[in-house]
mmCIF file of C-alpha atoms in Angstrom:
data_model
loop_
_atom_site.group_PDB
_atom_site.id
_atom_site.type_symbol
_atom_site.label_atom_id
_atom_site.label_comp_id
_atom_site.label_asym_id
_atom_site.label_seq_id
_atom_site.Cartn_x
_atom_site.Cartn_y
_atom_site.Cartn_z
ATOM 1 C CA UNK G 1 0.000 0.000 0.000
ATOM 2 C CA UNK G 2 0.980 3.544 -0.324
ATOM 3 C CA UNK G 3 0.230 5.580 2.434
ATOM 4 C CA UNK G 4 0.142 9.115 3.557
ATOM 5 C CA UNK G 5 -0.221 10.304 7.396
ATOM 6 C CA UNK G 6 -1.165 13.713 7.975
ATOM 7 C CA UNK G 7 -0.335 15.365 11.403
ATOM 8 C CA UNK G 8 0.286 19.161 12.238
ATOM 9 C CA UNK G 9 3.946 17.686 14.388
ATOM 10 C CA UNK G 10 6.667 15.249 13.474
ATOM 11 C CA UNK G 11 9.946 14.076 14.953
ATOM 12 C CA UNK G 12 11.701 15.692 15.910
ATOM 13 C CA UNK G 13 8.913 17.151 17.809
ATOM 14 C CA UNK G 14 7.573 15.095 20.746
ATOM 15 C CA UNK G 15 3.909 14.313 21.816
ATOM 16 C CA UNK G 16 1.565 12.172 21.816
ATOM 17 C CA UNK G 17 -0.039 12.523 18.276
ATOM 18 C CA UNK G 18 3.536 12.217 17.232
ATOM 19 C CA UNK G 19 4.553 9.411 18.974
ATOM 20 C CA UNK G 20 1.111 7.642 18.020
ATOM 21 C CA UNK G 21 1.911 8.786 14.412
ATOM 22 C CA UNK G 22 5.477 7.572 14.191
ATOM 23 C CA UNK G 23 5.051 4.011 15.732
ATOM 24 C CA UNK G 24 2.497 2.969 13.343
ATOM 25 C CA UNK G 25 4.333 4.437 10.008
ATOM 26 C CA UNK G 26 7.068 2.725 11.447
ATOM 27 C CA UNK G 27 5.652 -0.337 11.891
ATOM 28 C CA UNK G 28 3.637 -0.418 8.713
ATOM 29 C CA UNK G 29 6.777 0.252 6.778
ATOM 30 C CA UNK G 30 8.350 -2.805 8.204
ATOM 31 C CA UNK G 31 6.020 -4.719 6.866
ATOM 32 C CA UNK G 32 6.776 -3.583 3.572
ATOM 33 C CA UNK G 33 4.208 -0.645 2.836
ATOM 34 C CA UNK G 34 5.358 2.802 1.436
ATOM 35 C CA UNK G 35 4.123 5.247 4.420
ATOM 36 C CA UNK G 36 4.912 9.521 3.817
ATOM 37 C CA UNK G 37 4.230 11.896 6.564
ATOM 38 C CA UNK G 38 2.627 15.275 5.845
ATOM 39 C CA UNK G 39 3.908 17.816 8.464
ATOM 40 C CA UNK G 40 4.912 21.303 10.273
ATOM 41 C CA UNK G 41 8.260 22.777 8.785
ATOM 42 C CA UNK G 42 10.865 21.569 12.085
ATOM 43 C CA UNK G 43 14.055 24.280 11.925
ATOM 44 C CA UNK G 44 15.595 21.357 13.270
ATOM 45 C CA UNK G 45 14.896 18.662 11.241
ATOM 46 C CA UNK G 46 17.636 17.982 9.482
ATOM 47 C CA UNK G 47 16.000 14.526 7.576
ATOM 48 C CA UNK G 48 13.699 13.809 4.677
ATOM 49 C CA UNK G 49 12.902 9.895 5.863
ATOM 50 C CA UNK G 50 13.082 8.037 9.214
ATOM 51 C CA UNK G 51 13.585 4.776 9.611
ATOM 52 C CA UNK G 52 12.129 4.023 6.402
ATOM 53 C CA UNK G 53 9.026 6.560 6.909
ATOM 54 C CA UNK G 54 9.624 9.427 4.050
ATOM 55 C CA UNK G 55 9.064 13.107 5.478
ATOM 56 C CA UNK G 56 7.199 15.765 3.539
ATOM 57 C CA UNK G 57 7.651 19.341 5.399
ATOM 58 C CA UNK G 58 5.726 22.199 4.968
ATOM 59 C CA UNK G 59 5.665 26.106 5.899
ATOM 60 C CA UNK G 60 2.179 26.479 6.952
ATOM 61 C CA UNK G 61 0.469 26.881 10.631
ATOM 62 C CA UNK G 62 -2.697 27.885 11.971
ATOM 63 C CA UNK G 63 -6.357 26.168 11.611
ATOM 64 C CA UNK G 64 -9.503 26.947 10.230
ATOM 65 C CA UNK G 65 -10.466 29.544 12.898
ATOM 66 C CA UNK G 66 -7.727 30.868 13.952
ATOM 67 C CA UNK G 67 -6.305 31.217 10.343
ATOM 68 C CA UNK G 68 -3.946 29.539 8.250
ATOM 69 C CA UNK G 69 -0.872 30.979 6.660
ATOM 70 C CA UNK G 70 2.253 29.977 5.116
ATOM 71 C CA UNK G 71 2.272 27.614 1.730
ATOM 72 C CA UNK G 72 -1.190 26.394 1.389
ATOM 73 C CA UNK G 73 -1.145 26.150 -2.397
ATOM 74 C CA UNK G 74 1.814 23.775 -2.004
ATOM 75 C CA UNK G 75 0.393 21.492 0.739
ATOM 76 C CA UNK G 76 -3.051 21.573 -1.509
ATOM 77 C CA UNK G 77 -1.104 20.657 -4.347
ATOM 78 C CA UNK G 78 0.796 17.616 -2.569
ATOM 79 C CA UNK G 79 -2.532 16.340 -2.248
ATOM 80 C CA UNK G 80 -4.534 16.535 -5.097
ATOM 81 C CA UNK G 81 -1.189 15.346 -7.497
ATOM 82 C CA UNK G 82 0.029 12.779 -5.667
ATOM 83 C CA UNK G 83 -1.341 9.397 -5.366
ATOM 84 C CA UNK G 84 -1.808 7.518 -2.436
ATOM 85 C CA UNK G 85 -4.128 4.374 -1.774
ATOM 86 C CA UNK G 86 -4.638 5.570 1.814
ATOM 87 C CA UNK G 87 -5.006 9.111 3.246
ATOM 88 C CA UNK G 88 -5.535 10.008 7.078
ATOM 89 C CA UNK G 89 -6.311 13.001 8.382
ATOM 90 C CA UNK G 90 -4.833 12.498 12.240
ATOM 91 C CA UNK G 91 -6.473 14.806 14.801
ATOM 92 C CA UNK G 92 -8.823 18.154 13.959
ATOM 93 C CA UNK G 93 -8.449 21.857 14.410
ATOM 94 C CA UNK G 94 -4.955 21.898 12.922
ATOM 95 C CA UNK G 95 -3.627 22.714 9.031
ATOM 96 C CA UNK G 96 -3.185 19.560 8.279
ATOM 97 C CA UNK G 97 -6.343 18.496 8.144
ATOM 98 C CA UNK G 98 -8.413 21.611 7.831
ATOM 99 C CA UNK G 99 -6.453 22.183 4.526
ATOM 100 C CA UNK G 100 -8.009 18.359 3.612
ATOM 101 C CA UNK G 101 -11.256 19.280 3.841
ATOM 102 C CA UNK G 102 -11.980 21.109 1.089
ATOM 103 C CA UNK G 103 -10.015 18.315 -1.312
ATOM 104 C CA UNK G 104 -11.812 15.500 -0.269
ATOM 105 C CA UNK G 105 -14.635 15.477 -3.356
ATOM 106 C CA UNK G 106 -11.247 14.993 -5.815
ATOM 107 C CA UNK G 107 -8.848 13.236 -3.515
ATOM 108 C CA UNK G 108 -9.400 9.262 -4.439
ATOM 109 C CA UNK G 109 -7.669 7.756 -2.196
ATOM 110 C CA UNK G 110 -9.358 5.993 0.461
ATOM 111 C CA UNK G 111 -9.802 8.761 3.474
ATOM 112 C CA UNK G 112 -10.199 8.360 6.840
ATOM 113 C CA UNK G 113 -10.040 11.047 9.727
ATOM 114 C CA UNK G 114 -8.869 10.251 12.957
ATOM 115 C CA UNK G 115 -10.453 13.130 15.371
ATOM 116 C CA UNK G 116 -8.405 12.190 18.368
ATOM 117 C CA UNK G 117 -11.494 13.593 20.883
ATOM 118 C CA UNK G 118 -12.668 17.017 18.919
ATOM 119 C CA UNK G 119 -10.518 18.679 22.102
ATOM 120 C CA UNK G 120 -12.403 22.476 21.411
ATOM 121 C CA UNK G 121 -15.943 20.942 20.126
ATOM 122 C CA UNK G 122 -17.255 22.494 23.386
ATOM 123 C CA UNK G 123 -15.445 26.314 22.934
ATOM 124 C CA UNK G 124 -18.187 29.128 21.657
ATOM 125 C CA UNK G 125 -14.773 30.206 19.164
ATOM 126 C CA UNK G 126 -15.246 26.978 17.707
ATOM 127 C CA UNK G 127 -19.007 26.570 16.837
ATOM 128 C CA UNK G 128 -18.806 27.487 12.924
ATOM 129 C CA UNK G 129 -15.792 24.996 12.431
ATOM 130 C CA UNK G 130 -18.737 22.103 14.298
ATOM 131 C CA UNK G 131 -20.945 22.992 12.740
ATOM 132 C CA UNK G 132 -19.665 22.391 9.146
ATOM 133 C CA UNK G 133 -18.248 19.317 10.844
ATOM 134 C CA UNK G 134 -20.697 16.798 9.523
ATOM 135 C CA UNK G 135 -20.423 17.943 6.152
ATOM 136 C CA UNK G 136 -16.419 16.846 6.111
ATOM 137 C CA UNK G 137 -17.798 13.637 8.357
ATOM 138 C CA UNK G 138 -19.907 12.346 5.247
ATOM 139 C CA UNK G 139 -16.680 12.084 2.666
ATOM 140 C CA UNK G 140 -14.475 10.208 4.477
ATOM 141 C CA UNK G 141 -14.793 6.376 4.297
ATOM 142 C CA UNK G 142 -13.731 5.921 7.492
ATOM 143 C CA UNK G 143 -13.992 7.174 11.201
ATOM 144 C CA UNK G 144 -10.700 6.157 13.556
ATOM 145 C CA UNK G 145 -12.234 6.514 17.142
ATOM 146 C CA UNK G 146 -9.625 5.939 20.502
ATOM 147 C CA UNK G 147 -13.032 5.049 22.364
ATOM 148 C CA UNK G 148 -16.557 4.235 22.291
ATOM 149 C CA UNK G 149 -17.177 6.152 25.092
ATOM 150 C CA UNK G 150 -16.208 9.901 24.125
ATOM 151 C CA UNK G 151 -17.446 12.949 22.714
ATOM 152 C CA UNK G 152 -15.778 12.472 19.434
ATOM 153 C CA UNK G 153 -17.611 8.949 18.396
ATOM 154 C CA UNK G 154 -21.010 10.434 20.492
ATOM 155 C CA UNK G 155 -20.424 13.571 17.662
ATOM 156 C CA UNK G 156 -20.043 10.996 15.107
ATOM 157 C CA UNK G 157 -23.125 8.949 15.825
ATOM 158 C CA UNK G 158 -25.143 11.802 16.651
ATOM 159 C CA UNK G 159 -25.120 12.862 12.801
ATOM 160 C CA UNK G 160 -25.872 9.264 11.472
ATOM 161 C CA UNK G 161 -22.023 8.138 10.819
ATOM 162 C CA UNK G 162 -21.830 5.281 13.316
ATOM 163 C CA UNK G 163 -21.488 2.505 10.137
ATOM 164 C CA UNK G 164 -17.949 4.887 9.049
ATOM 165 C CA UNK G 165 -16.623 4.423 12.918
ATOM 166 C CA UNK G 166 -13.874 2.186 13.550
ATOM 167 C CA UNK G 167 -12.263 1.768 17.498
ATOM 168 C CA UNK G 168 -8.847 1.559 17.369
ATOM 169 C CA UNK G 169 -7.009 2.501 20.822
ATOM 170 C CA UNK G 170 -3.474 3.431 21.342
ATOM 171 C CA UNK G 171 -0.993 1.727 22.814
ATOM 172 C CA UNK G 172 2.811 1.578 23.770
ATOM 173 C CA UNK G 173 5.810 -1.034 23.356
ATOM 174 C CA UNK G 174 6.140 -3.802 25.755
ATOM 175 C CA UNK G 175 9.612 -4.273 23.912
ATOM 176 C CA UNK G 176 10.680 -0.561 24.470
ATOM 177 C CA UNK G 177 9.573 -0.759 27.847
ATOM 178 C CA UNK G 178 11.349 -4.684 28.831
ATOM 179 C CA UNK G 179 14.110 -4.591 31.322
ATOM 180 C CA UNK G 180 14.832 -0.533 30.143
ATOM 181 C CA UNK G 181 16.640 0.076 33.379
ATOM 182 C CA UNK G 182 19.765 2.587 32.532
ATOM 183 C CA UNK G 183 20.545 4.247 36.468
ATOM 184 C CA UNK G 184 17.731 6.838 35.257
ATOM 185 C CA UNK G 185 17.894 8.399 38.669
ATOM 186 C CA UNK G 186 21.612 8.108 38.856
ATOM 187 C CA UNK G 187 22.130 9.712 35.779
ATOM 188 C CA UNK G 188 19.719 12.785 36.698
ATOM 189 C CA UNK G 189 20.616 12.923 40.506
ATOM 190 C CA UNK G 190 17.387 11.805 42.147
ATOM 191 C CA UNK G 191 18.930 10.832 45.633
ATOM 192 C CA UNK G 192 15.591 9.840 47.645
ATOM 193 C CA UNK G 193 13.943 6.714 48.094
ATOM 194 C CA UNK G 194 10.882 7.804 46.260
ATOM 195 C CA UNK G 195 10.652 9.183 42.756
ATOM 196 C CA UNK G 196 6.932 10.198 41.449
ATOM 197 C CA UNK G 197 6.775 10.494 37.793
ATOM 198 C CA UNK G 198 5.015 13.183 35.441
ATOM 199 C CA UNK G 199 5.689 13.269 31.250
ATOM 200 C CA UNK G 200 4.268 15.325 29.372
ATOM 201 C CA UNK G 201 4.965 18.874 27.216
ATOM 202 C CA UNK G 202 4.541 21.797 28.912
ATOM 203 C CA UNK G 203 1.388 23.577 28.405
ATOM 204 C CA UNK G 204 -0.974 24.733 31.006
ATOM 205 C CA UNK G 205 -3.505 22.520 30.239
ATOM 206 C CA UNK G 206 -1.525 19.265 30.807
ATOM 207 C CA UNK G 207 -1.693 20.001 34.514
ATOM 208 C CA UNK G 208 1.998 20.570 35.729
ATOM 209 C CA UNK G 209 0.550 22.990 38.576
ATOM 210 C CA UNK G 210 -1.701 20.893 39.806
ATOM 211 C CA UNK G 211 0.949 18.038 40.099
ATOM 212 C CA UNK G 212 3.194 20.061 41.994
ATOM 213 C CA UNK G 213 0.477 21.575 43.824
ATOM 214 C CA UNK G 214 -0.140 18.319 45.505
ATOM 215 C CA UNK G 215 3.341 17.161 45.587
ATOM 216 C CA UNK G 216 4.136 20.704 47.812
ATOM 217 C CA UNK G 217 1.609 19.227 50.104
ATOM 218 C CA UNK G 218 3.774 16.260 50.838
ATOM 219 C CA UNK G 219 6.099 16.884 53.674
ATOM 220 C CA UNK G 220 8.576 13.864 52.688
ATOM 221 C CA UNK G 221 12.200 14.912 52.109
ATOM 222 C CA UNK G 222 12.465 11.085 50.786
ATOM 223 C CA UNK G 223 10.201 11.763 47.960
ATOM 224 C CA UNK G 224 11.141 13.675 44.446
ATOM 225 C CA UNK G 225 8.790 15.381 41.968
ATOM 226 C CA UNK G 226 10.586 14.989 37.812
ATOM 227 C CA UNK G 227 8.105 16.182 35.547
ATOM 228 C CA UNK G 228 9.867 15.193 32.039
ATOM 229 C CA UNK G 229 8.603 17.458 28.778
ATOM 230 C CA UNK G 230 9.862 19.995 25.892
ATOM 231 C CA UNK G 231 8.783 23.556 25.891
ATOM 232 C CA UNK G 232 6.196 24.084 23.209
ATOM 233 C CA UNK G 233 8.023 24.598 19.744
ATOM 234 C CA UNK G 234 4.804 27.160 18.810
ATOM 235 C CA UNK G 235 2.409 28.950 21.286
ATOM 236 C CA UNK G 236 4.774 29.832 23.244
ATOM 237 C CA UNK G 237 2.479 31.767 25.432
ATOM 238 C CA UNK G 238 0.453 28.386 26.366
ATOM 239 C CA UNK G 239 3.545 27.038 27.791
ATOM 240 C CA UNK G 240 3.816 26.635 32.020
ATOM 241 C CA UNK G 241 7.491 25.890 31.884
ATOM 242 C CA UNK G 242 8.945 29.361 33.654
ATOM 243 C CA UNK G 243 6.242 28.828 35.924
ATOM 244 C CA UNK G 244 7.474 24.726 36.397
ATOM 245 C CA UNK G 245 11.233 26.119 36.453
ATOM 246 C CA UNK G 246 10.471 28.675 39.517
ATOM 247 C CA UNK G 247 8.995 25.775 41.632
ATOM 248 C CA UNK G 248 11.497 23.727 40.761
ATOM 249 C CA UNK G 249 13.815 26.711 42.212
ATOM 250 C CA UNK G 250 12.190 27.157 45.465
ATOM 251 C CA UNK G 251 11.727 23.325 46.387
ATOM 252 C CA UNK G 252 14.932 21.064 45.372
ATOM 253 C CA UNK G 253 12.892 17.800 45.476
ATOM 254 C CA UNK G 254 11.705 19.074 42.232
ATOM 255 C CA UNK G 255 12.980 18.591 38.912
ATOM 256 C CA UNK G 256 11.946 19.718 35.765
ATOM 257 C CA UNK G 257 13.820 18.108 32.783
ATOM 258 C CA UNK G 258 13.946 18.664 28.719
ATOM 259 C CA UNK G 259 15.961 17.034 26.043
ATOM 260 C CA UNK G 260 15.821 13.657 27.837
ATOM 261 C CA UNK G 261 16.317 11.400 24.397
ATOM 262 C CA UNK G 262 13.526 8.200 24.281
ATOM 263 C CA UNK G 263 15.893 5.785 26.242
ATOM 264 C CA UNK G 264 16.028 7.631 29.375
ATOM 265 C CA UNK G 265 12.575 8.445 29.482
ATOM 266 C CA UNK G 266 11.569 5.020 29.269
ATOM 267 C CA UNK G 267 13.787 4.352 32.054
ATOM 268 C CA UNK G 268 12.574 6.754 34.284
ATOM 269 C CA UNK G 269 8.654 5.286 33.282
ATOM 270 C CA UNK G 270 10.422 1.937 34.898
ATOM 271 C CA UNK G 271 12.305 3.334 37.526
ATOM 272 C CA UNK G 272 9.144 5.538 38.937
ATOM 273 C CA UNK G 273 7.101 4.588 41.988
ATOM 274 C CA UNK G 274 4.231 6.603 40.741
ATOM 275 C CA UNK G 275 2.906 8.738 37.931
ATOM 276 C CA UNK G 276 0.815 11.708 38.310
ATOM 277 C CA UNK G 277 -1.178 12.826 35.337
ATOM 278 C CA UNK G 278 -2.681 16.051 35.992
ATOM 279 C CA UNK G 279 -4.270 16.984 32.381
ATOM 280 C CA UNK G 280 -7.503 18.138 32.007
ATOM 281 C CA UNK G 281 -7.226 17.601 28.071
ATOM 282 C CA UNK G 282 -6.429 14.416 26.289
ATOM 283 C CA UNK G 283 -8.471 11.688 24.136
ATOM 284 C CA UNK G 284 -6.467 8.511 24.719
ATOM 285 C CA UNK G 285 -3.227 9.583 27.045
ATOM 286 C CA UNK G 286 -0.054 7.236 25.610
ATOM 287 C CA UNK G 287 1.288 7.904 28.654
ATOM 288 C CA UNK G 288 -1.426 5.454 30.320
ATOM 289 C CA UNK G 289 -0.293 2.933 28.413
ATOM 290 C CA UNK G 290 3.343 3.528 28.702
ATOM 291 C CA UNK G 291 2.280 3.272 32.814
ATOM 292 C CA UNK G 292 0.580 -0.207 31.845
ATOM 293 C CA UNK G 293 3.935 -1.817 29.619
ATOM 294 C CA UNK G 294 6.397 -0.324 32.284
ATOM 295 C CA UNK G 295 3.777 -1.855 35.164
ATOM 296 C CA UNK G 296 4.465 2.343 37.128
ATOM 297 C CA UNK G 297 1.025 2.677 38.993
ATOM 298 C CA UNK G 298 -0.929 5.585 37.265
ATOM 299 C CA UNK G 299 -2.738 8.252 38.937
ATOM 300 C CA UNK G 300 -5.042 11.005 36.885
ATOM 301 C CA UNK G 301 -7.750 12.911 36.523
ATOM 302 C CA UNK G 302 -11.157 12.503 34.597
ATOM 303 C CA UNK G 303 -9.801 13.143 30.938
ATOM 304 C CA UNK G 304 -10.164 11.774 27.805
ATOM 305 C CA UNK G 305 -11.049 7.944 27.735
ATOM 306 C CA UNK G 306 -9.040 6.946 31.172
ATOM 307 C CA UNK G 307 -12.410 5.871 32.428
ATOM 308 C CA UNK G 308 -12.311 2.789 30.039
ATOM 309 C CA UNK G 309 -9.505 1.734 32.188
ATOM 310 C CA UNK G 310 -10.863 2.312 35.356
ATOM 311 C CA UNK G 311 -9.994 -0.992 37.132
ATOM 312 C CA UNK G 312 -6.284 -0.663 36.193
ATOM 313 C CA UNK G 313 -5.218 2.911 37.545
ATOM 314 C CA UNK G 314 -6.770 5.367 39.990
ATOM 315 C CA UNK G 315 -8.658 8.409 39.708
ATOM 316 C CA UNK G 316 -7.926 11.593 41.751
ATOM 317 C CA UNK G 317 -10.139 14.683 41.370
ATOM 318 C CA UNK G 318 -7.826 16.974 43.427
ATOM 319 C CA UNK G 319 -4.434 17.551 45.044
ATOM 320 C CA UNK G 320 -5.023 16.762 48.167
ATOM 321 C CA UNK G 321 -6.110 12.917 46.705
ATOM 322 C CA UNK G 322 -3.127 12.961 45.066
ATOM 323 C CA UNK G 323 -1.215 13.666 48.657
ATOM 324 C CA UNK G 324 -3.155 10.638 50.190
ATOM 325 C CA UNK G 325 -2.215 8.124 47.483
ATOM 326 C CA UNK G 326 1.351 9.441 47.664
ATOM 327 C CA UNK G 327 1.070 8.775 51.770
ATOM 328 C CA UNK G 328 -0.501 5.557 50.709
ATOM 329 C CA UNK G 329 1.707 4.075 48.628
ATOM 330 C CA UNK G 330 4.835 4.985 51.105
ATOM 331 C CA UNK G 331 3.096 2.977 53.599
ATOM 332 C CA UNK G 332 1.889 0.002 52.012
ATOM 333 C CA UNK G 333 2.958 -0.183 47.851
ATOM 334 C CA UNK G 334 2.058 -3.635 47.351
ATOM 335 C CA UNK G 335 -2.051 -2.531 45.885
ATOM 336 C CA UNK G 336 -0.010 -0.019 43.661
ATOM 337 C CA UNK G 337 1.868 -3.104 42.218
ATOM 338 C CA UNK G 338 -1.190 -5.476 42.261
ATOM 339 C CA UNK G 339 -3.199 -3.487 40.157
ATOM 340 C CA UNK G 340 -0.217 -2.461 38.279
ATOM 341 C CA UNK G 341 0.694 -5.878 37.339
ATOM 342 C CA UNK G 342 -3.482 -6.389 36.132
ATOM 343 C CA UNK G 343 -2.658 -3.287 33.917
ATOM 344 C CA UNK G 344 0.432 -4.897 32.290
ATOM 345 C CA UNK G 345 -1.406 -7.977 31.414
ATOM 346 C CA UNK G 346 -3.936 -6.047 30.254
ATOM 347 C CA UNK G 347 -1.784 -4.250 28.095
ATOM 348 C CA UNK G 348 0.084 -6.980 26.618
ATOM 349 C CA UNK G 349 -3.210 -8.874 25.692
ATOM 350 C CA UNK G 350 -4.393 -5.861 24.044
ATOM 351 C CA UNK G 351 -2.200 -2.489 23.727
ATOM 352 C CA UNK G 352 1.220 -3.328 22.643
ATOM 353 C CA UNK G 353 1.807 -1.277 19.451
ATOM 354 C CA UNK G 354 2.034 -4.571 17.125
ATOM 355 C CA UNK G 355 -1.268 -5.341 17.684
ATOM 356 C CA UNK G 356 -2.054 -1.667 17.314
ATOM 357 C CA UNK G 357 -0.766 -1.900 13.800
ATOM 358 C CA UNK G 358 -2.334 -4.751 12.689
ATOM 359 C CA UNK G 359 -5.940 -3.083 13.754
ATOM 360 C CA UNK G 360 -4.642 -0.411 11.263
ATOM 361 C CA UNK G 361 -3.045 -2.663 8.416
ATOM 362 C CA UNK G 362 -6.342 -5.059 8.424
ATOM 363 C CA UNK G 363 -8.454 -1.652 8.041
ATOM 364 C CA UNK G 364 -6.813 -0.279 5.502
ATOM 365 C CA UNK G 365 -6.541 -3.587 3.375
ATOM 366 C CA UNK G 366 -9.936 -3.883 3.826
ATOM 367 C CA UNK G 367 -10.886 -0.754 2.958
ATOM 368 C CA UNK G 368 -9.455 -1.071 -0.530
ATOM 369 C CA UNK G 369 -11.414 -3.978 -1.504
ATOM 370 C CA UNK G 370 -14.770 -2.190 -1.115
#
């Protein structure tokens, strides 16, 4: 098959859509398909393929509301002259896809649009962009849903296209994550007997203050706080890192840390004791699986589709929750583990990325036959 993936970030950005993105390109290539990426301009990426996945860059940003600028004609022009057996659109409300919609009549390709939880269907700014939403809805051949249970595939079914929707969750690597144990805290200096666990790039509404809010509560100078993520390459003014760095500043068992390459991450995923999730925006959080392959017990709030998990992590609704399972698990670890261990096994029956791709490879074959 030849297929293209559109998504607004690439490596060597980091994030979940890219990560999510990147694994199955990866994988599909492997098995011998011809997978191009569609994506944001990086100053810093140097590359035009990755491990086997070919690259095309482009110098546009914005989104339908908010405006889109840069080379439009040339994206628009990729699309409609190139030919692909397989097109998808992953996640909304960025250029990538928004620049899609109005193509999709000429494009022939087999289309599908993965909406990755329509994250601003419920902001007044965004009304005339959900509005026209169904329209775009009835030319794609297929719907890629994370969960059943979430507003994007309720949107979906709501305007009659529950016979396009397809669940496919994410997942992580239970190969990536097996025996990945490099001296993580070593290496970074965590000295105390506990380390608690947060990963995730820094914008304000991934929930870094509420985190530390909590962990500030914790009067334990055996416990540390590392909150691993990258400044925000655009929107710089959604970004909580100088406000991350000055807590980090006034309380040493903090530490906020950047650049960390994939190895040491993964490491520090199997090294944790805990992982606090504070986000109040997600669809399908890869870090919740990357929790259930490294078996690190996995706190967070209500967001996204975490609730389809619910007997494998724990839900906190505030800080001072947080503070209590922290207490808790200092005392007495061995539920953390229990349940943690249930998570793994349920990850490995169902989440591990190569069974990911074959949910996606089976689709798309089949897809071409109708």
């Amino acid at each position: 098959m030849n297929i293209l993936h559109t998504v607004e970030f690439y490596e060597p950005s980091k994030g979940g859509s890219e990560e999510v993105v990147r694994q199955i390109s990866e994988k599909l290539v492997a098995r011998g398909h011809n997978v191009t990426i569609a994506t944001s301009y990086h100053p810093e990426r140097n590359f035009d393929s990755l491990n086997g996945v070919q690259i095309k860059q482009f110098k546009v940003t914005g989104n339908q509301v908010k405006g889109i600028s840069g080379d439009i004609d040339e994206y628009q022009d990729f699309l409609r002259f190139n030919y692909f057996d397989i097109i998808l659109n992953y996640n909304v409300q960025n250029w990538t896809t928004d620049l899609s919609f109005p193509l999709l009549n000429s494009i022939k390709a087999k289309k599908i649009l993965a909406p990755i939880g329509f994250s601003k269907l419920k902001r007044k700014r965004y009304n005339n962009y959900y509005k026209k939403m169904p329209a775009y809805l009835y030319k794609y051949d297929k719907i890629f849903y994370t969960s059943a249970n979430f507003q994007d595939k309720y949107f979906g079914d709501k305007y009659g296209f529950s016979d396009k929707a397809t669940i496919i969750p994410n997942g992580s690597s239970k190969d990536e994550f097996l025996n990945t144990l490099l001296g993580f805290r070593e290496k970074f200096g965590i000295k105390t007997k506990y380390m608690f666990l947060s990963v995730s790039n820094h914008y304000f509404a991934k929930g870094h203050s509420f985190i530390i809010d909590a962990f500030r509560k914790l009067n334990n100078p055996e416990t540390s706080l590392v909150i691993i993520g990258e400044k925000p390459y655009s929107h710089h003014w959604f970004s909580c890192f100088p406000l991350c760095k000055f807590y980090s500043l006034i309380d040493k068992r903090i530490k906020i840390l950047s650049g960390v390459p994939r190895d040491w991450v993964v490491s520090a995923f199997n090294e944790a004791d805990l992982f606090l999730f504070g986000s109040s925006v997600e669809c399908a959080p890869i870090v919740m699986y990357e929790c259930f392959a490294s078996r690190t017990p996995f706190l967070t709030r209500i967001a996204g589709n975490v609730l389809d998990h619910e007997p494998l992590l724990w839900i906190v609704n505030t800080p001072n929750e947080i503070v209590r399972h922290m207490e808790n698990y200092i005392k007495e670890p061995t539920p953390y583990s229990e349940k943690s261990e249930k998570a793994f096994k349920e990850f490995e029956a169902n989440y591990d990325w190569a069974k990911i791709t074959d949910f996606y490879e089976n689709t798309y074959l089949s897809m071409l036959k109708m």
